[in-house]
Tab-separated table of C-alpha atoms and ligand atoms in Angstrom:
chain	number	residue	atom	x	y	z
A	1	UNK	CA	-17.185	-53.710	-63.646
A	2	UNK	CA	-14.639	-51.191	-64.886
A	3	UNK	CA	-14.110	-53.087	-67.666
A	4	UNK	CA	-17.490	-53.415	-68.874
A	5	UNK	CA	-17.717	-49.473	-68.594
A	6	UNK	CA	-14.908	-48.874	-70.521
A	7	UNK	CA	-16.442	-50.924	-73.298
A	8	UNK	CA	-19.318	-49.088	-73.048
A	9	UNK	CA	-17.806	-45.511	-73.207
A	10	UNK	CA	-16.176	-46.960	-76.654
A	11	UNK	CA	-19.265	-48.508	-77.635
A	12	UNK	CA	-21.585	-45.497	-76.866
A	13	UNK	CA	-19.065	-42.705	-78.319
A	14	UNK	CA	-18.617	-44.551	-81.716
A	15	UNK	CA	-22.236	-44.841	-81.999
A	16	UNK	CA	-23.947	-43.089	-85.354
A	17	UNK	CA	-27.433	-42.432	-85.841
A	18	UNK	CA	-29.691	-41.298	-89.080
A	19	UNK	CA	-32.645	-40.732	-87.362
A	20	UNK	CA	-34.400	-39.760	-84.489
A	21	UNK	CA	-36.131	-42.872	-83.775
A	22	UNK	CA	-32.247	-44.149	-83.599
A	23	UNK	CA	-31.559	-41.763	-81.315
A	24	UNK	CA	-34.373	-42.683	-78.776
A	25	UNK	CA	-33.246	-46.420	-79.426
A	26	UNK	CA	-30.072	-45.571	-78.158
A	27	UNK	CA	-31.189	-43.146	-75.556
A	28	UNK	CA	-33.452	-46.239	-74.097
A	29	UNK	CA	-31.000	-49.145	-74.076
A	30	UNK	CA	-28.909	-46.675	-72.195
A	31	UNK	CA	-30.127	-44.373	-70.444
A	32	UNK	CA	-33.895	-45.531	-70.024
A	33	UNK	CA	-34.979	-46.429	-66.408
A	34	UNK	CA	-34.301	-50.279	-66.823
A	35	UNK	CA	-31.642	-49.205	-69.057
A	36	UNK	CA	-27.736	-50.457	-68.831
A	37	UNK	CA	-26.511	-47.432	-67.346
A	38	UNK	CA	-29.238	-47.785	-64.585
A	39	UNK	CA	-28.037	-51.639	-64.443
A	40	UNK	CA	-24.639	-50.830	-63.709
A	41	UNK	CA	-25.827	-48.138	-60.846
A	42	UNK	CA	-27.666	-51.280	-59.286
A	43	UNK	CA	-24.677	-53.157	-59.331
A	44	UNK	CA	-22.690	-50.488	-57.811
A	45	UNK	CA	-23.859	-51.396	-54.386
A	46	UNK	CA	-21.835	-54.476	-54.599
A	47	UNK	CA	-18.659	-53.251	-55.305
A	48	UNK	CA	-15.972	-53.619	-52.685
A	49	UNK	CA	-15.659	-50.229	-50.416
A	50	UNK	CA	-11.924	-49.549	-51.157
A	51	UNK	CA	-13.411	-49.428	-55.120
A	52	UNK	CA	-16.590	-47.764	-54.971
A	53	UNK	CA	-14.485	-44.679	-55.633
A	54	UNK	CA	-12.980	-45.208	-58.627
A	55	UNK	CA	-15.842	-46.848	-59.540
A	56	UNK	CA	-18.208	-44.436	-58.801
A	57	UNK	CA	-16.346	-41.717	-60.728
A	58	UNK	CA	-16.160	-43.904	-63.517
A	59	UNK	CA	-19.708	-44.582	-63.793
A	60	UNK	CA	-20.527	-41.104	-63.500
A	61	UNK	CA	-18.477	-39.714	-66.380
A	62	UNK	CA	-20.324	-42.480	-68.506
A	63	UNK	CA	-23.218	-41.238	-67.923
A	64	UNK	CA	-22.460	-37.845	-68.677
A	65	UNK	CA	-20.636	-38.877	-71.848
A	66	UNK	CA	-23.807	-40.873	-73.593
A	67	UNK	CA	-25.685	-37.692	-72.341
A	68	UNK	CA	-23.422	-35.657	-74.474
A	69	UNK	CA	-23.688	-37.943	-77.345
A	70	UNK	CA	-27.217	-38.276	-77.483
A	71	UNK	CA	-27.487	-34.415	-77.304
A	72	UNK	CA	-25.035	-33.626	-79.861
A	73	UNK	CA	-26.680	-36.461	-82.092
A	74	UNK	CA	-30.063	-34.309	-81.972
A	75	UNK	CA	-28.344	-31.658	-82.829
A	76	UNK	CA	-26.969	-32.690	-85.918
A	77	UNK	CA	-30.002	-34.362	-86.940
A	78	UNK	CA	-32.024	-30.859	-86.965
A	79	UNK	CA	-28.907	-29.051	-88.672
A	80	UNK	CA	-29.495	-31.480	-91.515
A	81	UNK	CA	-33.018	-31.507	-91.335
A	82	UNK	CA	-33.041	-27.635	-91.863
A	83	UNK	CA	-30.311	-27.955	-94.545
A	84	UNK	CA	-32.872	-30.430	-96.530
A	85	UNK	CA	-36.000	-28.748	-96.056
A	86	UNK	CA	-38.432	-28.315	-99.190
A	87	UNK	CA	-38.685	-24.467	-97.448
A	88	UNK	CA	-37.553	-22.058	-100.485
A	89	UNK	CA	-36.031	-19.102	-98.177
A	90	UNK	CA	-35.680	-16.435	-101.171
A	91	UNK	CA	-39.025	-16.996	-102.423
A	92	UNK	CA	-40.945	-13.617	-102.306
A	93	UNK	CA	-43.308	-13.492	-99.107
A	94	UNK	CA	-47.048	-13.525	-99.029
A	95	UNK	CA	-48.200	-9.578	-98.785
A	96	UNK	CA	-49.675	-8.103	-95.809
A	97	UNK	CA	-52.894	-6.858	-96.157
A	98	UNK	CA	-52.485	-3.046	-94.987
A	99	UNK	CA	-55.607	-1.591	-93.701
A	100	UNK	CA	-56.877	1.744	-94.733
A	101	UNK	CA	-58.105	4.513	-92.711
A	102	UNK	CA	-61.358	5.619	-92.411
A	103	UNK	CA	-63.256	7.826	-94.984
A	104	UNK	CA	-64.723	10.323	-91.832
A	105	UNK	CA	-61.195	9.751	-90.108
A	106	UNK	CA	-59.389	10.664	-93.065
A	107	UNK	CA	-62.233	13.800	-93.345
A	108	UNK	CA	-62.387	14.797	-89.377
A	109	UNK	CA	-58.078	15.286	-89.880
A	110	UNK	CA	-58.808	17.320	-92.931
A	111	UNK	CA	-60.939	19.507	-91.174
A	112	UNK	CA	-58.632	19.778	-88.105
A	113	UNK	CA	-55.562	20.791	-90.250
A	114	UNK	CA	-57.244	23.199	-91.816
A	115	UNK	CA	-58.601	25.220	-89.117
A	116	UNK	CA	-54.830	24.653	-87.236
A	117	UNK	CA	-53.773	26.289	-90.066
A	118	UNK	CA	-55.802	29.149	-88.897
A	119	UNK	CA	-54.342	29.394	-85.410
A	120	UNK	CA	-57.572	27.420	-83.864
A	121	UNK	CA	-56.685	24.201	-80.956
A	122	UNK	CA	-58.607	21.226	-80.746
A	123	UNK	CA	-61.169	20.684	-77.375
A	124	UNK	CA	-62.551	17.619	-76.555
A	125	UNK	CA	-65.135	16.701	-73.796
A	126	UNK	CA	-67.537	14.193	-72.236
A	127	UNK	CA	-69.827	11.859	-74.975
A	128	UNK	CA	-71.994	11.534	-71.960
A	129	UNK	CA	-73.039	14.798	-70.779
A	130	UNK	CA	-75.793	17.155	-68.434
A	131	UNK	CA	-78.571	19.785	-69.236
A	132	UNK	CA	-76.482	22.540	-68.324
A	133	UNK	CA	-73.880	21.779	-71.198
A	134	UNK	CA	-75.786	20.412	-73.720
A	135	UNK	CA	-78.623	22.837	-73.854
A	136	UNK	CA	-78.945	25.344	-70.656
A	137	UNK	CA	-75.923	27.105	-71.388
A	138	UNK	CA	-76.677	27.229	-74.969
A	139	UNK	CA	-79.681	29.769	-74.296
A	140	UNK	CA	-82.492	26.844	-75.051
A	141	UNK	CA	-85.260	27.239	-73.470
A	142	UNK	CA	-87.238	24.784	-71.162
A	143	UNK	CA	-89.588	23.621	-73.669
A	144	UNK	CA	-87.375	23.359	-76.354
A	145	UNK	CA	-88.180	20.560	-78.943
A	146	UNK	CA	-84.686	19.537	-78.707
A	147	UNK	CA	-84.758	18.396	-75.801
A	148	UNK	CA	-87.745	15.835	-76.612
A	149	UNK	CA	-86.966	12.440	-75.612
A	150	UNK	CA	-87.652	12.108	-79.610
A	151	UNK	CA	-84.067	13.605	-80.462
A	152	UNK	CA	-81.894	13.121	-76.957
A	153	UNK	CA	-81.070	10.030	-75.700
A	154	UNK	CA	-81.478	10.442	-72.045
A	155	UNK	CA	-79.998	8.048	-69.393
A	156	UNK	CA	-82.498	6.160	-67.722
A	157	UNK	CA	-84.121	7.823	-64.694
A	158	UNK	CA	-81.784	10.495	-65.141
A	159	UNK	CA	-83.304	13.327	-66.837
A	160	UNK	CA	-80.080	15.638	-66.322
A	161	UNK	CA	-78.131	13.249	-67.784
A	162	UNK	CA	-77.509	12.525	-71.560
A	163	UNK	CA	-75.981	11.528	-74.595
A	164	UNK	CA	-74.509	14.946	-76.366
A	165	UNK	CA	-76.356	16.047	-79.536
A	166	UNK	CA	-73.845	18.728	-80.665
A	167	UNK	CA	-70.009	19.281	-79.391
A	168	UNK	CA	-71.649	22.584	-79.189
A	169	UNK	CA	-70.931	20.906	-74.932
A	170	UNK	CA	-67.247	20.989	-75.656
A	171	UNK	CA	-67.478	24.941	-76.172
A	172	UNK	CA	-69.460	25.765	-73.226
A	173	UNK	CA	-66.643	23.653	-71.434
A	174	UNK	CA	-63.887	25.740	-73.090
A	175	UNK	CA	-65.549	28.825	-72.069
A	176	UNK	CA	-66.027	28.325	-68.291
A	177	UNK	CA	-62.543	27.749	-67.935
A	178	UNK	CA	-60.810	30.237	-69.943
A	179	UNK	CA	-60.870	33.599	-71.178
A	180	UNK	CA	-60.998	35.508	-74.632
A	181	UNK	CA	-59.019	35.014	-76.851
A	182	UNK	CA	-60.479	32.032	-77.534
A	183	UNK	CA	-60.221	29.718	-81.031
A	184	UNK	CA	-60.984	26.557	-80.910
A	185	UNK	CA	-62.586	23.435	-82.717
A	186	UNK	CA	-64.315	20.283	-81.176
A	187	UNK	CA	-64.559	17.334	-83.479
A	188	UNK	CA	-66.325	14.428	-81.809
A	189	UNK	CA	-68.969	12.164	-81.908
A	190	UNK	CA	-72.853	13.084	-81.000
A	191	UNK	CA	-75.754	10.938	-80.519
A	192	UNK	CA	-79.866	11.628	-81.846
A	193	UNK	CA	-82.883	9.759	-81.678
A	194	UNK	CA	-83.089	9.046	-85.539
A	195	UNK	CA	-84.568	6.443	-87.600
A	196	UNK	CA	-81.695	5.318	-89.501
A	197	UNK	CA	-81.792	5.753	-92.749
A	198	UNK	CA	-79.915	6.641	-96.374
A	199	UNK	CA	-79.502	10.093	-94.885
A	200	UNK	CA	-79.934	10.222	-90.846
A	201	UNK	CA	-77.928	8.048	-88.155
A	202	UNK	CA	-78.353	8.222	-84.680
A	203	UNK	CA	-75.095	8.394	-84.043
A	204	UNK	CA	-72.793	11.112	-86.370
A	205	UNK	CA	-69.523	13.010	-86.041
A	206	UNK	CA	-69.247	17.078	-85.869
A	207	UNK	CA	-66.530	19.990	-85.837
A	208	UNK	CA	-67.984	22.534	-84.396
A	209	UNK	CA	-65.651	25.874	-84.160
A	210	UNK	CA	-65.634	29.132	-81.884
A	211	UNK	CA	-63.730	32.405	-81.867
A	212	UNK	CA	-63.538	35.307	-79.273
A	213	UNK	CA	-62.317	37.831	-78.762
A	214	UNK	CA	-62.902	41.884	-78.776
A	215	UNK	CA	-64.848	43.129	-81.904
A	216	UNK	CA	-65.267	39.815	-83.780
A	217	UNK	CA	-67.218	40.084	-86.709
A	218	UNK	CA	-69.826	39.212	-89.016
A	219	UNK	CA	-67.508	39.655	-91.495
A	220	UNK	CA	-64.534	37.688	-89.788
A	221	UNK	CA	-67.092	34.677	-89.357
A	222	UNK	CA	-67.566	34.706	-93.136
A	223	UNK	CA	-64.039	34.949	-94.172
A	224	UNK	CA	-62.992	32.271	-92.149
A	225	UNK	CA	-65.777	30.084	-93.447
A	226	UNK	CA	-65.013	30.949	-97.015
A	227	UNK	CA	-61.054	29.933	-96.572
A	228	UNK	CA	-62.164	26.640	-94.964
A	229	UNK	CA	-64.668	26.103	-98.195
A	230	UNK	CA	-62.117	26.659	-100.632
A	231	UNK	CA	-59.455	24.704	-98.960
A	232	UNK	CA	-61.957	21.630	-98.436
A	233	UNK	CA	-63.502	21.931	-102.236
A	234	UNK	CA	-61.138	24.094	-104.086
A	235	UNK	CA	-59.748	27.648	-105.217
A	236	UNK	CA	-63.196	28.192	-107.384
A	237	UNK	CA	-65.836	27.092	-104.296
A	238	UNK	CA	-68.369	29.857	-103.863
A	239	UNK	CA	-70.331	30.126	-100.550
A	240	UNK	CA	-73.764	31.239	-99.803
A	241	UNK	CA	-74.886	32.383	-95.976
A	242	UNK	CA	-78.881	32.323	-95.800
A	243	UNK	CA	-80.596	33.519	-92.360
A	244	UNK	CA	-81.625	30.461	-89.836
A	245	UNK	CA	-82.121	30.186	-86.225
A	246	UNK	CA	-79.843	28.704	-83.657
A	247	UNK	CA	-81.049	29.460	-79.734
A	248	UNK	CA	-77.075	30.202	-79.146
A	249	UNK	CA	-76.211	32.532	-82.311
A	250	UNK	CA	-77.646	36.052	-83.018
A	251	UNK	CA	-77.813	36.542	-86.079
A	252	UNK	CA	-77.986	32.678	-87.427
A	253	UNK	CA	-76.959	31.686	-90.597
A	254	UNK	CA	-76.626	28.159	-92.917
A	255	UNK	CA	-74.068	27.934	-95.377
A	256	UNK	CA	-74.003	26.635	-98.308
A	257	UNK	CA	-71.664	25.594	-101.196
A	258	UNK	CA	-71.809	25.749	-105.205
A	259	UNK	CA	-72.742	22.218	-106.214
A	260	UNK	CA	-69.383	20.725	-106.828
A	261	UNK	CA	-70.888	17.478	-108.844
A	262	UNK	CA	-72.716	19.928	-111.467
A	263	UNK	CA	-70.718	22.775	-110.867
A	264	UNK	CA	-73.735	25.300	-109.988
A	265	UNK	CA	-76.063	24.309	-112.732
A	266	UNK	CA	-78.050	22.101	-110.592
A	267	UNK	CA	-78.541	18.080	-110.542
A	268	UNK	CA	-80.009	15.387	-108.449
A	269	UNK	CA	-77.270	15.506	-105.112
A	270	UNK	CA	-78.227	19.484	-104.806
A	271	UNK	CA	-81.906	18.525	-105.682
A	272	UNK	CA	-81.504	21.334	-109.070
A	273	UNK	CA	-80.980	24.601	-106.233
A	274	UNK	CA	-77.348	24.340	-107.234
A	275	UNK	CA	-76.176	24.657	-103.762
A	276	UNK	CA	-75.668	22.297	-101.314
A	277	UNK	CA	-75.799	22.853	-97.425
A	278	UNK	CA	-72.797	22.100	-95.343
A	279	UNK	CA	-72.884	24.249	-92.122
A	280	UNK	CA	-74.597	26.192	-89.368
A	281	UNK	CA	-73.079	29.230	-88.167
A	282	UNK	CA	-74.080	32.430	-86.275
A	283	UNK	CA	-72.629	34.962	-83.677
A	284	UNK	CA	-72.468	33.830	-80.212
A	285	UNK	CA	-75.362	35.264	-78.333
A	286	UNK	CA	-74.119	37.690	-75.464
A	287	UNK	CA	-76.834	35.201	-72.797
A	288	UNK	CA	-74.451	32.340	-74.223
A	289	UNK	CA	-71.405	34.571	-73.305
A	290	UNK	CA	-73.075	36.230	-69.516
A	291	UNK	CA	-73.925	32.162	-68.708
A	292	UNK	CA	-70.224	30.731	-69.344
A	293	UNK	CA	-68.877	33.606	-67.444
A	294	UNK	CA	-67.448	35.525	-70.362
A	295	UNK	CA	-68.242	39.325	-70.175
A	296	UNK	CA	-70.660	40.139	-73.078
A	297	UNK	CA	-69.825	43.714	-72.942
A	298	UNK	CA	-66.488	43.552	-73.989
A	299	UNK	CA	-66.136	40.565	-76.001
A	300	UNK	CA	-68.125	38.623	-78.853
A	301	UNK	CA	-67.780	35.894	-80.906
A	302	UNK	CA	-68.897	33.644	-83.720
A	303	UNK	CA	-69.791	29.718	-83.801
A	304	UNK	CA	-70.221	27.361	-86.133
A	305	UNK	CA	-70.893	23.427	-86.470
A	306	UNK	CA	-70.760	20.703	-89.397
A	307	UNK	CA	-71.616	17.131	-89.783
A	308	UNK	CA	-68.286	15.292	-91.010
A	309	UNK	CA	-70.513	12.476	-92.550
A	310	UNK	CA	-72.432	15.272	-94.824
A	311	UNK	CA	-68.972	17.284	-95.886
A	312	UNK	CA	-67.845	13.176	-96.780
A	313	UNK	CA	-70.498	12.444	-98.854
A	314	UNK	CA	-70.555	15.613	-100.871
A	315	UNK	CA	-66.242	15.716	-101.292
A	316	UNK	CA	-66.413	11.959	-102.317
A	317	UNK	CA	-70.275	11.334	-103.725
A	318	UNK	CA	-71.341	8.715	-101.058
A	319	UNK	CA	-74.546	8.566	-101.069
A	320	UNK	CA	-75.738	6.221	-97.819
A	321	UNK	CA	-74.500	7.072	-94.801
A	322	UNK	CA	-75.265	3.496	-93.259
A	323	UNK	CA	-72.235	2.674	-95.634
A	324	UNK	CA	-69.701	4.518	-92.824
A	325	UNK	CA	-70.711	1.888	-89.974
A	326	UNK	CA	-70.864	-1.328	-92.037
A	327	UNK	CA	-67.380	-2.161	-92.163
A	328	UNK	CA	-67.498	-3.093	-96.237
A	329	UNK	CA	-63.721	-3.869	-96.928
A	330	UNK	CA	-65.096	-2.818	-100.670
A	331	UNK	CA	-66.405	0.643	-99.486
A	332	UNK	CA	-63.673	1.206	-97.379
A	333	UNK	CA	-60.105	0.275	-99.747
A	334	UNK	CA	-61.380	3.033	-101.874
A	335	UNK	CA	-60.490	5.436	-99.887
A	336	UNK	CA	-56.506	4.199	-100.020
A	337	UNK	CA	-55.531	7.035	-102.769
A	338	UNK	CA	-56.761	9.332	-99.804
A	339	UNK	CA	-54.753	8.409	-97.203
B	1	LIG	N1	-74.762	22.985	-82.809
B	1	LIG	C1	-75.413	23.104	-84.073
B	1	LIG	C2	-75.907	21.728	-84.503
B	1	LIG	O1	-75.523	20.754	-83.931
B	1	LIG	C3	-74.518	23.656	-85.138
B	1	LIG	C4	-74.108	25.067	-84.861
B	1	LIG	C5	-72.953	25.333	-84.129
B	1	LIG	C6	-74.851	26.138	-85.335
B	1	LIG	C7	-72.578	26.623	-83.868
B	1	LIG	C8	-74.462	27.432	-85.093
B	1	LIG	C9	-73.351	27.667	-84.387
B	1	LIG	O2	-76.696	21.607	-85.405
């Protein structure tokens, strides 16, 4: 029996193979379950006692050897196989599609940086929100239209409880838990019960900004809105304030800008006026103040609030909104330069 493994451990370690079926070949005749190997282990049991030893030892370190072999035989096969693979390695790759972000992202950060500039921090709050934030707090009264089921989406059986229409909700929030001085911007996202259309979503994104502190102005409201104009639409942009009504400003105000498309001289995106209306804006009314816990006597404030979507469409001409939420790979790469 010794002899015959011998002449297999010769056999077995001069053995060559091209390919992998070889290989298996090989790994079957010897090492397969009615293989020789397994043949041999058989015959094993009839081997005198005083050589099962030697024997035994023998048989073992054939075994190991043709394991060997047939490993290392793999192993060159897939060294060569990678050496003559069609696979050009310094061909140039395929390019990565890089994504872009969005225009009202790229907008909202605008915004943000340029009221940081001005010293204000960023507050964010609940999307889902009560009465007593939304509109309460805010001076509206009980039967204010704005509170019609027509523009608030309510939760369902929950009349307190509902979907924020301004981030005016944010600054009430701010105010309960702090104390003048006070500068701050909320950018976020706010839900109305709109028919969607070229020029109304139901769902929208705002900055809305408040400062207090003692013996802010008019005056400081307008200056602060005019740097923000001119750093948003250029050096030249001229603003224009006309009187409106907000529940929690006294006085009220809208703002507008020169038309940048026509430059003032009036076309079809400012409808001929010349202007085009961006923001609302007022000072904080002292019941606004006396309900958040900040004392009216001493301190005051202004407020204002913009629709991110709007300021987009008039810095880059878009003129659907639906075109924000539809995901159009061709609305979206144009805004790459912007980035
Ligand atoms: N909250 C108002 C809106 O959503 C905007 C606004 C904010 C107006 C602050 C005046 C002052 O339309």
């Amino acid at each position: 029996m010794i002899e015959k493994i011998n002449q297999y451990l010769e056999e077995t370690k001069e053995f060559v193979a091209s390919t992998i079926d070889e290989i298996e070949a090989f790994r079957i005749k010897f090492m397969g379950k009615k293989g020789l190997v397994n043949d041999l282990f058989s015959e094993f049991k009839n081997v005198p006692r005083e050589n099962k030893k030697d024997v035994g030892q023998k048989l073992n370190e054939l075994k190991v050897s043709i394991q060997e072999k047939i490993n290392s035989l793999k192993e060159n096969l897939e060294e060569k196989s990678d050496e003559n693979s069609d696979v050009d390695l310094s061909l140039p790759g395929d390019a990565l599609k890089t994504g872009t972000r969005h225009p009202i992202s790229i907008v909202r950060n605008e915004i943000i940086d340029i009221f940081k500039r001005l010293g204000f921090t960023i507050s964010e709050g609940p999307e889902i929100e009560d009465d007593w934030h939304v509109f309460s707090a805010l001076n509206f009264p009980e039967e204010h239209p704005a509170r019609d089921m027509q523009d608030t989406f309510f939760i369902e059986k929950h009349p307190d409880i509902l979907l924020r229409t301004h981030t005016s909700s944010v600054q009430v929030r701010v105010m309960e838990n702090s104390q003048p001085p006070i500068r701050t911007i909320s950018p976020g996202r706010v839900f109305r019960n709109e028919a969607i259309s070229a020029r109304a979503h139901c769902i929208f994104h705002q900055v809305e900004g408040l400062y207090i502190d003692e013996n802010v102005s008019f005056a400081d409201l307008k200056q602060t809105l005019l740097y923000f104009a001119k750093e948003m639409f250029g050096e030249k942009t001229e603003i224009r304030l006309r009187p409106s009504y907000f529940p929690f400003t006294e006085p009220s105000a809208e703002m507008d800008v020169a038309c940048n498309i026509c430059g003032g001289k009036g076309c079809n995106v400012c409808k001929y006026t010349g202007w085009l209306e961006i923001l609302g804006c007022g000072m904080v009314d002292p019941n606004v103040l006396d309900s958040c816990g900040i004392d009216s006597k001493k301190y005051t404030g202004f407020a204002f609030g913009m629709g991110i979507e709007r300021i987009t469409m008039l810095k880059y001409g878009v003129k659907d909104l639906r075109l924000y939420f539809e995901n159009d790979v061709r609305f979206l790469d144009q805004f790459k330069s912007a980035l």
